[in-house]
């Protein structure tokens, strides 16, 4: 990733600029000024160097050396900023100064100054030695790089109906006909779909999998993404989870012996005719394949395996019939696809010259849909003919494609991105294939590494992150955006994942079962499944010392050894992001407080940890702290008020109240989620100090009886979600000063009315209102009729209110002007019965499930109880599982779980 040298240089200059504006330089002022001058001279030629490096190995090495020293400079400057922030906190301690000084160990200013001075001087010497070779490359100075622009598309947004797939209907019909025809009743038929990356194999398989004819033909459908390692145990676990609708409703299969797991698989197939999609097959080991087929022998005759692969040898090995070779799209269909993504509606008729250039670009794409869509997305909204010609004539088209490598077209599109957006995309390689990303996780991760930049200095970094996501969606680098459970979910196609891995390979490493060693210069590590690593993981990690990211990305609970924790907390002192989600350990070491550079810490879904060390509060740079699902934490750490950079906080605790002068002091906090706090009766009483808070989620706090009166002063609040708080009653308060965009109230059994004081100040801003499963709710406030911005209202599971909100009824005049009104008077008992009816008639796959233990705040997307009993489609399955999740967060989980499991077992 030497092309990111420019981007890293900009970060160093930004830090130097902030130090120049008042922050203490601790006696290193002269050296810092020299560093600033040198950096500006070097930065001026970096863009030219990055463009020329493909033709010169020596230039690539020169850029790599520069990037290494720039990263070291960034760490030193970050160390200065950390110390400055620490001293500011100490100085603000005032009456608590003695306590503050005791909490933050003092450092000798003279010693610290000497250390920093020596470090900056050494960096200057290293840069000078590298820059001495600059002249021989004949580099020229370039102007400022273009910034990421945020574009608007007429009928386009993150959450939209699935795109129409152009040109694959014939392929779809051929495969479906094969699946539906009678075959050998004594064996499992296997049909491989073969094609190069980006051809649309997975998209085609999804079209087939979700077709109503296929749904009705097979008694069970399963979808599993296959890792390159072809880890047999992990693969069988995935199939079992998919066959049983797992991920929260079944056993913990990870604890079973292999023989026991095989038996569960055979029982779950239970003589049913099944369809199993194995997406992304790579392994050519016939013995493993034969072993897997033997495990699947419990299915009924007529069962089919549909596989997708780029490898013809794999297709020959697994197929029981000739592979279906997915052809490229014909030229006319490629052009139609290009026009759809490159132009506004009918706009191509206004620019025939651009359409002609577009045809030539399409010709270079070789009929590959992903290449066409990606390049079209890059050209959308620009009518600058020079940019179109630049893409058409770039030298990158001459890059030879080797085997199943990424297409040159994808690289062409990637090269059109600004450097900051390139780096954001490259870091997506740290998320495993087939991983469903979400906006909160990705944006906070980008923030942790300083990748989000404001062009005007005023925009919130979170808003910039959403803009970056939109740009990557336009270019098809990310796709399938949908709103689920309070956040945006999206994915990367395999071709894009390969592209990200390719451009990130110098800095990022994915540790798998086949990993023998890790490059010592790697900065970012992700471990998708620690339990699958057969060699000593701590030995692999021990030889690294520059690591800035460690991500554990397991789909199930894993046990992290104390030795791995020790390495992460002691050796990786410049770490920015640490994700230990689903890692089950009982104690977080006190050494966590030494990770002064840490910005992102995810400890979510650790069900064993009971207490966090107070030293965690020494992380003044920490921006994101995720404790959701840590339902055994007895008490939050003392000293959270010192975490002044904290902007995103998701917490759980067994406390009965949250103390003053802690969370309420976090003036940078913009997102607060309080969940699964069974004992919590009172929120903190100094909530009015959260002047930056934009989103507040309160879910599954059954003991909470009221909201604090000072909450009405949250002037920046835009999104309020309250759910699963069965004893909460709003009572009377003064009108709130916040201006909401979205309000969601779910499973609030004691709430009898939507109070006017809660929403009155949002008359010109509120766009979405969701009232769900509040059975005592009987009336809407009269002021609602004056809400000029309100676009949607959902009233579900509120039978008393629903009766009044039908046309010509009492409350209809209050909502009649709202463009979208969804009213369903189903009550909770009927809802449970409907869900159980739905579950008893269908077997769902984990592919459709996407089951996440997150917020109850997203509305249940069902139009009526009758809809739940309708003929199944993939969309209705998704609705059904959303319904289940909503009931889960309404504290019906235990009863629902028992009945659901019984239903599955009876089938």
Tab-separated table of C-alpha atoms in Angstrom, residues 4 22 69 274 304-305 322 363 539 553 563 576 630 632 685 725 735 786 818:
chain	number	residue	atom	x	y	z
A	4	UNK	CA	-0.979	5.586	0.833
A	22	UNK	CA	-1.206	26.092	21.158
A	69	UNK	CA	9.119	6.757	8.918
A	274	UNK	CA	-32.720	-30.082	0.751
A	304	UNK	CA	-29.128	-30.796	-4.524
A	305	UNK	CA	-25.897	-28.982	-3.766
A	322	UNK	CA	-21.063	-30.632	-16.275
A	363	UNK	CA	-16.025	-3.000	-24.358
A	539	UNK	CA	3.783	-17.482	18.865
A	553	UNK	CA	-14.095	-11.678	14.190
A	563	UNK	CA	-0.974	-14.987	26.792
A	576	UNK	CA	-5.491	2.180	17.801
A	630	UNK	CA	-21.609	-7.889	28.848
A	632	UNK	CA	-22.595	-9.714	34.124
A	685	UNK	CA	-29.125	12.934	36.687
A	725	UNK	CA	-38.710	-0.977	29.309
A	735	UNK	CA	-41.310	20.462	26.814
A	786	UNK	CA	-48.829	20.178	12.636
A	818	UNK	CA	-48.477	11.871	6.601
